């Protein structure tokens, strides 16, 4: 009987968390993120896409709800990408980031269910716009960048002209610097 009650309570908690994340995403405007991605497509700038186990350098051709399409690499699911930036912004960052060795070996896969991800709700980031953040990504990379804007699924960090798009599913831990 106690197992059934515990399973029911867990199911209710998961459903409540799923609905809370959906509400949170609806409360945050995607406009700034969409504009950034569309500018990458329109300018045909060379972009760097950091994945769990590799880095791709390509031109972004198209965005869909669940995937990006690149000129050379084809369709890449957004869950596979940790971050996206212009190649020039990536070069400017240089070695301004570090890796945590315990996560760097292959990284972690993104959980398919947003309610099971460490970071899925964009609202806690809203008060930090304009402030520097420390982000730990699934592959062990640690970024120290100012937060420019928040979207329903992503953060735009860096400086004007040197922006980095980080997906919420890529973050395992964050704090204000």
C-alpha positions in Angstrom: 0.0 0.0 0.0 2.8 2.4 0.9 4.6 1.7 -2.4 1.4 2.6 -4.3 1.0 5.9 -2.4 4.7 6.7 -3.1 4.3 6.0 -6.8 1.1 8.1 -6.9 2.8 11.0 -5.2 5.8 10.8 -7.5 3.5 10.7 -10.6 1.6 13.8 -9.3 4.9 15.6 -8.6 6.2 14.8 -12.2 3.0 16.0 -13.8 3.0 19.2 -11.7 6.7 19.8 -12.7 5.9 19.2 -16.4 3.0 21.7 -16.3 5.1 24.3 -14.4 7.9 24.1 -17.0 5.4 24.5 -19.8 3.9 27.6 -18.1 7.4 29.0 -17.5 8.3 28.6 -21.2 5.1 30.3 -22.2 5.9 33.3 -19.9 9.2 34.0 -21.6 9.4 35.6 -25.1 11.4 33.8 -27.7 11.8 37.0 -29.8 15.4 37.9 -29.0 16.7 34.3 -29.4 14.8 33.9 -32.7 16.3 37.1 -34.0 19.8 36.0 -33.1 19.4 32.6 -34.8 17.8 34.2 -37.8 20.7 36.6 -38.1 23.1 33.6 -38.1 21.1 32.1 -40.9 20.8 35.3 -43.0 24.4 36.3 -42.6 25.6 32.8 -43.5 28.3 33.3 -40.8 30.4 30.4 -39.9 29.2 29.1 -36.6 30.6 26.8 -33.9 28.2 24.2 -32.5 29.5 22.6 -29.4 28.2 19.1 -28.9 28.8 16.6 -26.0 31.6 14.8 -27.7 32.7 17.0 -30.7 32.7 20.5 -32.1 31.3 21.3 -35.5 32.2 24.3 -37.6 29.5 25.0 -40.3 26.9 27.4 -41.6 23.5 27.3 -40.1 20.8 26.9 -42.8 17.5 26.5 -41.1 15.9 26.1 -37.6 13.1 23.9 -36.7 11.4 23.3 -33.4 13.5 20.3 -32.5 16.6 20.6 -34.8 18.9 22.9 -36.7 20.0 22.1 -40.3 23.6 22.9 -41.2 25.2 23.1 -44.7 27.8 20.3 -44.2 26.5 18.4 -41.1 22.9 18.3 -42.1 20.2 18.0 -39.4 21.4 18.1 -35.8 18.9 17.8 -33.0 18.9 20.7 -30.6 19.2 18.3 -27.7 22.6 17.3 -29.1 24.0 20.9 -29.1 25.2 22.5 -25.9 25.9 25.9 -27.4 26.0 27.8 -30.7 28.1 30.9 -31.5 29.6 32.7 -34.4 33.1 31.3 -35.2 34.5 34.8 -34.6 32.9 35.0 -31.1 34.2 31.5 -30.3 37.7 32.6 -31.3 37.4 35.8 -29.2 36.4 33.7 -26.2 39.6 31.7 -26.6 40.5 29.8 -23.5 38.2 32.0 -21.3 36.5 28.8 -20.2 37.6 25.8 -18.3 36.7 22.1 -18.2 35.8 20.0 -15.2 37.6 16.7 -15.7 34.9 14.6 -14.0 32.3 15.8 -16.7 34.7 16.2 -19.6 35.0 12.5 -20.4 32.1 12.2 -22.9 29.8 14.4 -21.0 26.3 13.6 -20.0 23.3 13.0 -22.4 20.4 15.4 -22.2 17.3 13.9 -20.5 14.5 13.6 -23.0 12.0 14.7 -20.4 12.4 18.4 -19.4 11.1 17.7 -15.9 14.1 15.4 -15.3 16.7 18.0 -16.5 18.7 20.0 -13.9 17.7 23.2 -15.6 14.5 23.5 -17.6 12.7 26.6 -16.2 14.0 29.9 -17.8 12.4 32.2 -15.2 15.1 32.0 -12.5 17.5 33.6 -15.0 15.4 36.7 -15.7 16.7 38.7 -12.7 20.2 38.0 -13.8 20.0 39.8 -17.2 23.0 42.1 -17.5 24.9 40.2 -14.8 27.8 37.8 -15.2 26.8 34.1 -14.8 28.9 31.0 -14.2 27.4 28.0 -16.1 28.6 24.4 -15.9 27.6 22.5 -19.1 27.0 18.8 -19.5 30.4 18.3 -21.1 32.3 19.9 -18.2 32.8 23.3 -19.8 32.5 26.2 -17.3 31.5 29.5 -18.9 31.8 32.9 -17.2 29.8 35.3 -19.3 27.2 38.1 -18.8 23.6 37.2 -19.5 22.1 39.2 -22.4 18.7 37.7 -22.7 16.5 34.7 -21.8 14.4 32.7 -24.1 12.0 29.8 -23.4 14.6 27.2 -24.1 17.9 29.1 -24.3 20.1 31.8 -22.9 22.1 34.4 -24.9 25.3 35.3 -23.2 28.4 37.3 -24.0 28.7 40.8 -25.5 27.1 42.5 -28.4 28.6 41.0 -31.6 30.1 38.1 -29.6 27.1 36.3 -28.4 26.9 32.6 -27.3 23.6 30.7 -27.4 23.4 28.1 -24.6 20.5 25.7 -24.4 19.0 25.2 -21.0 19.2 21.5 -21.4 23.0 21.9 -21.6 23.3 23.4 -18.1 24.0 21.2 -15.1 24.6 24.0 -12.6 24.6 27.8 -12.6 25.1 30.8 -10.3 25.6 34.5 -10.6 29.2 35.5 -10.5 
